[in-house]
Amino acid sequence: MYLFTSFNEPATDGLRFLYSYDGYKWTDVGRTFVKPEVGSKVMRDPSMAKGADGEYHLVWTSGWNKDKGFGYAHSKDLVHWSAPEFIPVMENDSNVVNVWAPEIFYDDESNQFIIVWASTIPFKFPKGQEDENNNHRLYYTVTKDFTTFSPSKLYLDPGFSVIDAVIVKRAAKDYVLVLKDNTRPNRNIKVAFGKDPLGPWENVSAPFTGNFTEGPSVAKVGNEWLIYYDAYRNKRYDAVKTSDFIHFDSVAVSVPVGHKHGTIFMTTKKVLNGIIASSK
């Protein structure tokens, strides 16, 4: 069973879920969970990962340009949630403009969660056509318990503005990073490769989507990977499939109108049925 974390504009209602039995056709559960009550009180880019503790851990963008951290909540069944918390990962740098699109990854080899997000620190890095306040690089922290977090550090500087980083584990010492090149006029999606989820990341690819695309979400379906993305200028959701992250083919998918990007993850029939039942 596949679940897709989601939000609808204007992002003030909270977490939504889509579900799918085949990874291609998605249905909206029809209600919201986890009200965005921290930071600037919005929820964008909800990202989910399940740990060895059996808990589902959720992080999200809580504000556009004021928040120096992100929102966090956890749940065992995806229906009943902890009170939202604010994790101030960039509060020690007064020049930080934003904390956008935190992506959570559970590293099962080190039993820790890696959270990667995009922040802008004006005049710190070379830039292209984009404004200094939109020249992002990726940063990260790690945690085992969501109480203690490692100091935030630079995760990736590929030489261009970058956001929306999704870590994919193919095998031991074989990882892919799916990312958005946020430079003008590109704003498209690429991949990079590494032997560790903390990098270094090498061989950044050419884009495999058109311009004005963002928010990649990755699902393993059979022997292939589906990469969903938000073609936001066209107001639609599209996907490509790949077996090697080198060759990409467009594929037909069905996503409800209004869905905005989050994380695709696997769950059990029991958990899915519980979510569906809670909406009735």
PDB file of C-alpha atoms in Angstrom:
ATOM      1  CA  MET A   1       0.000   0.000   0.000  1.00  0.00           C
ATOM      2  CA  TYR A   2       1.354   3.407  -0.982  1.00  0.00           C
ATOM      3  CA  LEU A   3       0.699   6.683   0.824  1.00  0.00           C
ATOM      4  CA  PHE A   4       1.544  10.151  -0.456  1.00  0.00           C
ATOM      5  CA  THR A   5       1.778  13.071   1.975  1.00  0.00           C
ATOM      6  CA  SER A   6       0.141  16.135   0.520  1.00  0.00           C
ATOM      7  CA  PHE A   7      -1.134  19.639   1.118  1.00  0.00           C
ATOM      8  CA  ASN A   8      -3.523  21.967  -0.670  1.00  0.00           C
ATOM      9  CA  GLU A   9      -3.041  25.683  -1.170  1.00  0.00           C
ATOM     10  CA  PRO A  10      -3.102  28.022   0.685  1.00  0.00           C
ATOM     11  CA  ALA A  11      -1.405  25.477   2.980  1.00  0.00           C
ATOM     12  CA  THR A  12      -3.227  26.474   6.158  1.00  0.00           C
ATOM     13  CA  ASP A  13      -5.387  23.364   6.668  1.00  0.00           C
ATOM     14  CA  GLY A  14      -2.691  20.789   7.437  1.00  0.00           C
ATOM     15  CA  LEU A  15      -1.536  17.363   6.329  1.00  0.00           C
ATOM     16  CA  ARG A  16      -3.414  15.424   3.676  1.00  0.00           C
ATOM     17  CA  PHE A  17      -2.913  11.873   2.421  1.00  0.00           C
ATOM     18  CA  LEU A  18      -3.373  10.235  -0.956  1.00  0.00           C
ATOM     19  CA  TYR A  19      -3.370   6.453  -1.179  1.00  0.00           C
ATOM     20  CA  SER A  20      -2.690   3.993  -3.985  1.00  0.00           C
ATOM     21  CA  TYR A  21      -2.713   0.233  -4.417  1.00  0.00           C
ATOM     22  CA  ASP A  22      -0.495   0.223  -7.516  1.00  0.00           C
ATOM     23  CA  GLY A  23       1.672   3.359  -7.248  1.00  0.00           C
ATOM     24  CA  TYR A  24       0.054   4.938 -10.328  1.00  0.00           C
ATOM     25  CA  LYS A  25      -3.538   5.848  -9.457  1.00  0.00           C
ATOM     26  CA  TRP A  26      -4.090   7.973  -6.340  1.00  0.00           C
ATOM     27  CA  THR A  27      -7.139   8.785  -4.225  1.00  0.00           C
ATOM     28  CA  ASP A  28      -7.455  11.564  -1.642  1.00  0.00           C
ATOM     29  CA  VAL A  29      -8.350  10.314   1.848  1.00  0.00           C
ATOM     30  CA  GLY A  30     -10.628  13.334   2.148  1.00  0.00           C
ATOM     31  CA  ARG A  31      -9.619  14.950   5.431  1.00  0.00           C
ATOM     32  CA  THR A  32      -6.697  16.731   7.039  1.00  0.00           C
ATOM     33  CA  PHE A  33      -4.404  15.712   9.890  1.00  0.00           C
ATOM     34  CA  VAL A  34      -1.850  17.675  11.953  1.00  0.00           C
ATOM     35  CA  LYS A  35      -2.871  21.311  12.010  1.00  0.00           C
ATOM     36  CA  PRO A  36       0.017  23.698  11.215  1.00  0.00           C
ATOM     37  CA  GLU A  37       0.184  25.418  14.588  1.00  0.00           C
ATOM     38  CA  VAL A  38       3.916  26.219  14.779  1.00  0.00           C
ATOM     39  CA  GLY A  39       6.172  28.734  13.064  1.00  0.00           C
ATOM     40  CA  SER A  40       4.241  30.842  10.576  1.00  0.00           C
ATOM     41  CA  LYS A  41       1.379  28.333  10.814  1.00  0.00           C
ATOM     42  CA  VAL A  42       1.379  26.856   7.353  1.00  0.00           C
ATOM     43  CA  MET A  43       2.269  23.346   6.195  1.00  0.00           C
ATOM     44  CA  ARG A  44       4.061  22.882   2.903  1.00  0.00           C
ATOM     45  CA  ASP A  45       6.245  20.067   1.603  1.00  0.00           C
ATOM     46  CA  PRO A  46       5.239  17.448   4.231  1.00  0.00           C
ATOM     47  CA  SER A  47       7.882  14.718   4.338  1.00  0.00           C
ATOM     48  CA  MET A  48       7.474  11.391   6.140  1.00  0.00           C
ATOM     49  CA  ALA A  49       9.716   8.520   7.237  1.00  0.00           C
ATOM     50  CA  LYS A  50       9.184   5.511   9.477  1.00  0.00           C
ATOM     51  CA  GLY A  51      11.888   4.441  11.901  1.00  0.00           C
ATOM     52  CA  ALA A  52      12.789   1.228  13.679  1.00  0.00           C
ATOM     53  CA  ASP A  53      10.653   2.446  16.584  1.00  0.00           C
ATOM     54  CA  GLY A  54       7.535   1.924  14.465  1.00  0.00           C
ATOM     55  CA  GLU A  55       6.729   5.632  14.583  1.00  0.00           C
ATOM     56  CA  TYR A  56       6.019   7.741  11.526  1.00  0.00           C
ATOM     57  CA  HIS A  57       7.935  11.010  11.684  1.00  0.00           C
ATOM     58  CA  LEU A  58       6.739  14.080   9.778  1.00  0.00           C
ATOM     59  CA  VAL A  59       8.544  17.338   8.983  1.00  0.00           C
ATOM     60  CA  TRP A  60       7.285  20.284   6.950  1.00  0.00           C
ATOM     61  CA  THR A  61       7.939  23.845   5.794  1.00  0.00           C
ATOM     62  CA  SER A  62       6.256  26.063   8.366  1.00  0.00           C
ATOM     63  CA  GLY A  63       6.795  29.475   6.759  1.00  0.00           C
ATOM     64  CA  TRP A  64       8.069  31.338   3.716  1.00  0.00           C
ATOM     65  CA  ASN A  65      10.734  33.779   4.900  1.00  0.00           C
ATOM     66  CA  LYS A  66      10.504  34.210   8.662  1.00  0.00           C
ATOM     67  CA  ASP A  67      11.015  30.742  10.082  1.00  0.00           C
ATOM     68  CA  LYS A  68      14.522  29.482  10.830  1.00  0.00           C
ATOM     69  CA  GLY A  69      13.324  25.959  11.410  1.00  0.00           C
ATOM     70  CA  PHE A  70      10.597  23.527  10.416  1.00  0.00           C
ATOM     71  CA  GLY A  71       7.581  21.770  11.889  1.00  0.00           C
ATOM     72  CA  TYR A  72       7.669  18.257  13.342  1.00  0.00           C
ATOM     73  CA  ALA A  73       5.131  15.711  14.625  1.00  0.00           C
ATOM     74  CA  HIS A  74       4.976  11.921  14.978  1.00  0.00           C
ATOM     75  CA  SER A  75       2.389   9.152  15.022  1.00  0.00           C
ATOM     76  CA  LYS A  76       2.083   5.373  15.317  1.00  0.00           C
ATOM     77  CA  ASP A  77      -1.050   5.040  13.180  1.00  0.00           C
ATOM     78  CA  LEU A  78      -1.117   8.251  11.074  1.00  0.00           C
ATOM     79  CA  VAL A  79      -4.477   9.160  12.626  1.00  0.00           C
ATOM     80  CA  HIS A  80      -3.491  10.168  16.151  1.00  0.00           C
ATOM     81  CA  TRP A  81      -0.614  12.655  16.257  1.00  0.00           C
ATOM     82  CA  SER A  82       1.680  14.284  18.760  1.00  0.00           C
ATOM     83  CA  ALA A  83       1.393  18.026  19.288  1.00  0.00           C
ATOM     84  CA  PRO A  84       3.330  19.865  16.537  1.00  0.00           C
ATOM     85  CA  GLU A  85       6.776  21.149  17.505  1.00  0.00           C
ATOM     86  CA  PHE A  86       9.109  23.696  15.924  1.00  0.00           C
ATOM     87  CA  ILE A  87      12.714  22.592  15.302  1.00  0.00           C
ATOM     88  CA  PRO A  88      14.894  25.760  15.002  1.00  0.00           C
ATOM     89  CA  VAL A  89      17.736  24.324  12.940  1.00  0.00           C
ATOM     90  CA  MET A  90      19.069  27.638  11.557  1.00  0.00           C
ATOM     91  CA  GLU A  91      18.450  29.971  14.485  1.00  0.00           C
ATOM     92  CA  ASN A  92      22.182  30.548  15.066  1.00  0.00           C
ATOM     93  CA  ASP A  93      22.672  32.408  11.771  1.00  0.00           C
ATOM     94  CA  SER A  94      21.002  35.812  11.739  1.00  0.00           C
ATOM     95  CA  ASN A  95      21.412  36.111   7.960  1.00  0.00           C
ATOM     96  CA  VAL A  96      19.364  33.022   7.086  1.00  0.00           C
ATOM     97  CA  VAL A  97      16.373  33.978   4.942  1.00  0.00           C
ATOM     98  CA  ASN A  98      14.365  30.751   5.093  1.00  0.00           C
ATOM     99  CA  VAL A  99      14.135  27.041   5.795  1.00  0.00           C
ATOM    100  CA  TRP A 100      12.332  25.321   2.940  1.00  0.00           C
ATOM    101  CA  ALA A 101      11.280  21.789   2.028  1.00  0.00           C
ATOM    102  CA  PRO A 102      12.768  19.648   4.806  1.00  0.00           C
ATOM    103  CA  GLU A 103      13.108  16.067   3.571  1.00  0.00           C
ATOM    104  CA  ILE A 104      13.436  13.266   6.106  1.00  0.00           C
ATOM    105  CA  PHE A 105      15.294  10.012   5.439  1.00  0.00           C
ATOM    106  CA  TYR A 106      15.681   7.095   7.833  1.00  0.00           C
ATOM    107  CA  ASP A 107      19.201   5.658   7.588  1.00  0.00           C
ATOM    108  CA  ASP A 108      18.636   2.053   8.641  1.00  0.00           C
ATOM    109  CA  GLU A 109      22.362   1.304   8.709  1.00  0.00           C
ATOM    110  CA  SER A 110      23.160   3.915  11.348  1.00  0.00           C
ATOM    111  CA  ASN A 111      19.708   3.981  12.961  1.00  0.00           C
ATOM    112  CA  GLN A 112      19.336   7.734  12.597  1.00  0.00           C
ATOM    113  CA  PHE A 113      17.190  10.209  10.720  1.00  0.00           C
ATOM    114  CA  ILE A 114      18.754  12.615   8.255  1.00  0.00           C
ATOM    115  CA  ILE A 115      16.803  15.806   7.599  1.00  0.00           C
ATOM    116  CA  VAL A 116      17.876  17.886   4.592  1.00  0.00           C
ATOM    117  CA  TRP A 117      16.443  21.309   3.725  1.00  0.00           C
ATOM    118  CA  ALA A 118      17.183  24.356   1.594  1.00  0.00           C
ATOM    119  CA  SER A 119      18.196  27.723   3.046  1.00  0.00           C
ATOM    120  CA  THR A 120      19.418  30.973   1.572  1.00  0.00           C
ATOM    121  CA  ILE A 121      22.220  32.998   3.157  1.00  0.00           C
ATOM    122  CA  PRO A 122      22.666  36.079   0.948  1.00  0.00           C
ATOM    123  CA  PHE A 123      26.104  36.680  -0.577  1.00  0.00           C
ATOM    124  CA  LYS A 124      27.540  33.426   0.781  1.00  0.00           C
ATOM    125  CA  PHE A 125      27.603  31.596  -2.574  1.00  0.00           C
ATOM    126  CA  PRO A 126      27.986  32.641  -6.225  1.00  0.00           C
ATOM    127  CA  LYS A 127      24.664  33.001  -7.999  1.00  0.00           C
ATOM    128  CA  GLY A 128      23.151  33.168 -11.461  1.00  0.00           C
ATOM    129  CA  GLN A 129      20.098  35.191 -12.457  1.00  0.00           C
ATOM    130  CA  GLU A 130      18.174  34.520  -9.249  1.00  0.00           C
ATOM    131  CA  ASP A 131      17.956  37.064  -6.464  1.00  0.00           C
ATOM    132  CA  GLU A 132      20.363  36.831  -3.498  1.00  0.00           C
ATOM    133  CA  ASN A 133      17.364  35.911  -1.332  1.00  0.00           C
ATOM    134  CA  ASN A 134      16.633  32.934  -3.580  1.00  0.00           C
ATOM    135  CA  ASN A 135      20.121  31.430  -3.887  1.00  0.00           C
ATOM    136  CA  HIS A 136      19.637  28.187  -1.963  1.00  0.00           C
ATOM    137  CA  ARG A 137      22.023  25.523  -0.776  1.00  0.00           C
ATOM    138  CA  LEU A 138      21.194  22.328   1.083  1.00  0.00           C
ATOM    139  CA  TYR A 139      21.826  21.873   4.807  1.00  0.00           C
ATOM    140  CA  TYR A 140      21.241  18.958   7.156  1.00  0.00           C
ATOM    141  CA  THR A 141      20.976  17.672  10.696  1.00  0.00           C
ATOM    142  CA  VAL A 142      20.771  14.138  12.085  1.00  0.00           C
ATOM    143  CA  THR A 143      18.867  12.810  15.065  1.00  0.00           C
ATOM    144  CA  LYS A 144      18.038   9.497  16.685  1.00  0.00           C
ATOM    145  CA  ASP A 145      15.259  10.693  18.994  1.00  0.00           C
ATOM    146  CA  PHE A 146      13.969  14.092  17.726  1.00  0.00           C
ATOM    147  CA  THR A 147      15.051  15.576  21.031  1.00  0.00           C
ATOM    148  CA  THR A 148      18.751  16.024  20.320  1.00  0.00           C
ATOM    149  CA  PHE A 149      19.895  17.197  16.897  1.00  0.00           C
ATOM    150  CA  SER A 150      23.393  17.501  15.482  1.00  0.00           C
ATOM    151  CA  PRO A 151      24.607  21.016  14.585  1.00  0.00           C
ATOM    152  CA  SER A 152      23.306  22.051  11.178  1.00  0.00           C
ATOM    153  CA  LYS A 153      25.896  21.743   8.415  1.00  0.00           C
ATOM    154  CA  LEU A 154      26.173  22.319   4.684  1.00  0.00           C
ATOM    155  CA  TYR A 155      24.905  19.221   2.879  1.00  0.00           C
ATOM    156  CA  LEU A 156      25.359  20.106  -0.789  1.00  0.00           C
ATOM    157  CA  ASP A 157      26.738  23.020  -2.784  1.00  0.00           C
ATOM    158  CA  PRO A 158      26.555  21.868  -6.414  1.00  0.00           C
ATOM    159  CA  GLY A 159      27.544  25.294  -7.715  1.00  0.00           C
ATOM    160  CA  PHE A 160      23.954  26.368  -8.303  1.00  0.00           C
ATOM    161  CA  SER A 161      20.821  27.151  -6.320  1.00  0.00           C
ATOM    162  CA  VAL A 162      19.305  23.850  -5.185  1.00  0.00           C
ATOM    163  CA  ILE A 163      16.202  22.768  -3.228  1.00  0.00           C
ATOM    164  CA  ASP A 164      13.903  19.722  -2.860  1.00  0.00           C
ATOM    165  CA  ALA A 165      16.446  16.984  -2.163  1.00  0.00           C
ATOM    166  CA  VAL A 166      15.172  13.384  -1.854  1.00  0.00           C
ATOM    167  CA  ILE A 167      17.550  10.615  -0.738  1.00  0.00           C
ATOM    168  CA  VAL A 168      16.951   7.207  -2.345  1.00  0.00           C
ATOM    169  CA  LYS A 169      18.674   4.029  -1.176  1.00  0.00           C
ATOM    170  CA  ARG A 170      19.137   1.440  -3.913  1.00  0.00           C
ATOM    171  CA  ALA A 171      21.499  -0.853  -1.991  1.00  0.00           C
ATOM    172  CA  ALA A 172      24.287  -0.657   0.573  1.00  0.00           C
ATOM    173  CA  LYS A 173      26.725   2.060  -0.513  1.00  0.00           C
ATOM    174  CA  ASP A 174      24.492   2.936  -3.459  1.00  0.00           C
ATOM    175  CA  TYR A 175      22.390   6.083  -3.083  1.00  0.00           C
ATOM    176  CA  VAL A 176      20.731   8.564  -5.406  1.00  0.00           C
ATOM    177  CA  LEU A 177      19.885  12.180  -4.598  1.00  0.00           C
ATOM    178  CA  VAL A 178      16.954  13.585  -6.567  1.00  0.00           C
ATOM    179  CA  LEU A 179      17.067  17.394  -6.512  1.00  0.00           C
ATOM    180  CA  LYS A 180      15.701  20.545  -8.058  1.00  0.00           C
ATOM    181  CA  ASP A 181      18.044  22.916  -9.857  1.00  0.00           C
ATOM    182  CA  ASN A 182      16.423  26.163  -8.743  1.00  0.00           C
ATOM    183  CA  THR A 183      18.436  28.489 -10.962  1.00  0.00           C
ATOM    184  CA  ARG A 184      16.830  30.794 -13.494  1.00  0.00           C
ATOM    185  CA  PRO A 185      15.687  29.896 -16.051  1.00  0.00           C
ATOM    186  CA  ASN A 186      16.120  26.170 -15.350  1.00  0.00           C
ATOM    187  CA  ARG A 187      13.947  25.196 -12.362  1.00  0.00           C
ATOM    188  CA  ASN A 188      14.035  21.508 -13.255  1.00  0.00           C
ATOM    189  CA  ILE A 189      14.939  18.167 -11.703  1.00  0.00           C
ATOM    190  CA  LYS A 190      18.239  16.282 -11.755  1.00  0.00           C
ATOM    191  CA  VAL A 191      19.934  13.396  -9.932  1.00  0.00           C
ATOM    192  CA  ALA A 192      23.327  12.839  -8.303  1.00  0.00           C
ATOM    193  CA  PHE A 193      25.009   9.703  -6.957  1.00  0.00           C
ATOM    194  CA  GLY A 194      26.848   8.736  -3.789  1.00  0.00           C
ATOM    195  CA  LYS A 195      27.974   5.884  -1.559  1.00  0.00           C
ATOM    196  CA  ASP A 196      26.592   7.346   1.661  1.00  0.00           C
ATOM    197  CA  PRO A 197      23.330   9.167   2.425  1.00  0.00           C
ATOM    198  CA  LEU A 198      25.385  12.062   3.815  1.00  0.00           C
ATOM    199  CA  GLY A 199      27.329  12.345   0.564  1.00  0.00           C
ATOM    200  CA  PRO A 200      29.513  13.389  -1.068  1.00  0.00           C
ATOM    201  CA  TRP A 201      27.256  13.540  -4.137  1.00  0.00           C
ATOM    202  CA  GLU A 202      28.809  13.311  -7.570  1.00  0.00           C
ATOM    203  CA  ASN A 203      27.958  13.238 -11.267  1.00  0.00           C
ATOM    204  CA  VAL A 204      25.012  15.620 -11.179  1.00  0.00           C
ATOM    205  CA  SER A 205      22.944  14.740 -14.234  1.00  0.00           C
ATOM    206  CA  ALA A 206      21.340  16.778 -16.942  1.00  0.00           C
ATOM    207  CA  PRO A 207      17.686  17.565 -16.176  1.00  0.00           C
ATOM    208  CA  PHE A 208      15.130  14.869 -16.948  1.00  0.00           C
ATOM    209  CA  THR A 209      12.098  17.167 -16.614  1.00  0.00           C
ATOM    210  CA  GLY A 210      11.141  20.372 -18.329  1.00  0.00           C
ATOM    211  CA  ASN A 211      11.443  23.791 -16.735  1.00  0.00           C
ATOM    212  CA  PHE A 212       9.103  24.912 -13.936  1.00  0.00           C
ATOM    213  CA  THR A 213       9.067  21.523 -12.202  1.00  0.00           C
ATOM    214  CA  GLU A 214       9.720  20.810  -8.537  1.00  0.00           C
ATOM    215  CA  GLY A 215       8.942  18.667  -5.506  1.00  0.00           C
ATOM    216  CA  PRO A 216      10.190  15.226  -6.630  1.00  0.00           C
ATOM    217  CA  SER A 217       8.775  12.199  -4.805  1.00  0.00           C
ATOM    218  CA  VAL A 218      10.161   8.710  -5.421  1.00  0.00           C
ATOM    219  CA  ALA A 219       8.419   5.328  -5.184  1.00  0.00           C
ATOM    220  CA  LYS A 220       9.726   1.829  -5.890  1.00  0.00           C
ATOM    221  CA  VAL A 221       7.127  -0.026  -7.949  1.00  0.00           C
ATOM    222  CA  GLY A 222       8.177  -3.507  -8.981  1.00  0.00           C
ATOM    223  CA  ASN A 223      11.654  -3.321 -10.472  1.00  0.00           C
ATOM    224  CA  GLU A 224      11.340   0.330 -11.426  1.00  0.00           C
ATOM    225  CA  TRP A 225      11.336   3.669  -9.690  1.00  0.00           C
ATOM    226  CA  LEU A 226       8.643   6.255 -10.277  1.00  0.00           C
ATOM    227  CA  ILE A 227       9.621   9.883  -9.787  1.00  0.00           C
ATOM    228  CA  TYR A 228       6.593  12.118  -9.346  1.00  0.00           C
ATOM    229  CA  TYR A 229       6.963  15.859  -9.694  1.00  0.00           C
ATOM    230  CA  ASP A 230       4.898  19.004  -9.618  1.00  0.00           C
ATOM    231  CA  ALA A 231       4.740  20.698 -13.032  1.00  0.00           C
ATOM    232  CA  TYR A 232       3.513  23.814 -11.301  1.00  0.00           C
ATOM    233  CA  ARG A 233       3.317  26.206 -14.244  1.00  0.00           C
ATOM    234  CA  ASN A 234       1.046  23.710 -16.033  1.00  0.00           C
ATOM    235  CA  LYS A 235      -0.879  23.057 -12.794  1.00  0.00           C
ATOM    236  CA  ARG A 236      -0.521  19.294 -13.068  1.00  0.00           C
ATOM    237  CA  TYR A 237       1.312  16.353 -11.584  1.00  0.00           C
ATOM    238  CA  ASP A 238       3.516  14.203 -13.812  1.00  0.00           C
ATOM    239  CA  ALA A 239       5.880  11.264 -13.385  1.00  0.00           C
ATOM    240  CA  VAL A 240       8.705   9.435 -15.069  1.00  0.00           C
ATOM    241  CA  LYS A 241       9.908   5.883 -14.537  1.00  0.00           C
ATOM    242  CA  THR A 242      13.469   4.606 -14.466  1.00  0.00           C
ATOM    243  CA  SER A 243      15.375   1.455 -13.618  1.00  0.00           C
ATOM    244  CA  ASP A 244      18.832   3.061 -13.436  1.00  0.00           C
ATOM    245  CA  PHE A 245      18.338   6.813 -12.775  1.00  0.00           C
ATOM    246  CA  ILE A 246      20.062   7.425 -16.101  1.00  0.00           C
ATOM    247  CA  HIS A 247      17.256   6.769 -18.571  1.00  0.00           C
ATOM    248  CA  PHE A 248      13.829   8.242 -17.850  1.00  0.00           C
ATOM    249  CA  ASP A 249      10.513   7.616 -19.588  1.00  0.00           C
ATOM    250  CA  SER A 250       7.257   9.501 -19.136  1.00  0.00           C
ATOM    251  CA  VAL A 251       4.450   7.452 -17.628  1.00  0.00           C
ATOM    252  CA  ALA A 252       0.716   8.026 -17.222  1.00  0.00           C
ATOM    253  CA  VAL A 253      -0.412   8.600 -13.629  1.00  0.00           C
ATOM    254  CA  SER A 254      -3.585   9.809 -11.966  1.00  0.00           C
ATOM    255  CA  VAL A 255      -3.241  12.363  -9.157  1.00  0.00           C
ATOM    256  CA  PRO A 256      -6.153  14.387  -7.670  1.00  0.00           C
ATOM    257  CA  VAL A 257      -6.412  18.019  -8.703  1.00  0.00           C
ATOM    258  CA  GLY A 258      -4.970  20.348  -6.089  1.00  0.00           C
ATOM    259  CA  HIS A 259      -2.430  17.864  -4.705  1.00  0.00           C
ATOM    260  CA  LYS A 260       0.871  19.489  -3.793  1.00  0.00           C
ATOM    261  CA  HIS A 261       4.095  17.636  -3.260  1.00  0.00           C
ATOM    262  CA  GLY A 262       5.147  15.494  -0.322  1.00  0.00           C
ATOM    263  CA  THR A 263       6.660  12.035   0.242  1.00  0.00           C
ATOM    264  CA  ILE A 264       5.591   8.633  -1.065  1.00  0.00           C
ATOM    265  CA  PHE A 265       6.064   5.776   1.392  1.00  0.00           C
ATOM    266  CA  MET A 266       4.812   2.259   2.049  1.00  0.00           C
ATOM    267  CA  THR A 267       2.394   1.301   4.793  1.00  0.00           C
ATOM    268  CA  THR A 268       0.303  -1.667   5.890  1.00  0.00           C
ATOM    269  CA  LYS A 269      -3.275  -2.490   4.992  1.00  0.00           C
ATOM    270  CA  LYS A 270      -4.229  -2.015   8.644  1.00  0.00           C
ATOM    271  CA  VAL A 271      -2.792   1.509   8.815  1.00  0.00           C
ATOM    272  CA  LEU A 272      -4.349   2.477   5.484  1.00  0.00           C
ATOM    273  CA  ASN A 273      -7.761   1.157   6.496  1.00  0.00           C
ATOM    274  CA  GLY A 274      -7.501   3.119   9.727  1.00  0.00           C
ATOM    275  CA  ILE A 275      -6.836   6.347   7.845  1.00  0.00           C
ATOM    276  CA  ILE A 276      -9.714   5.745   5.446  1.00  0.00           C
ATOM    277  CA  ALA A 277     -12.076   4.869   8.302  1.00  0.00           C
ATOM    278  CA  SER A 278     -11.139   8.082  10.131  1.00  0.00           C
ATOM    279  CA  SER A 279     -12.442  10.158   7.223  1.00  0.00           C
ATOM    280  CA  LYS A 280     -15.946   8.680   7.314  1.00  0.00           C
TER     281      LYS A 280
END
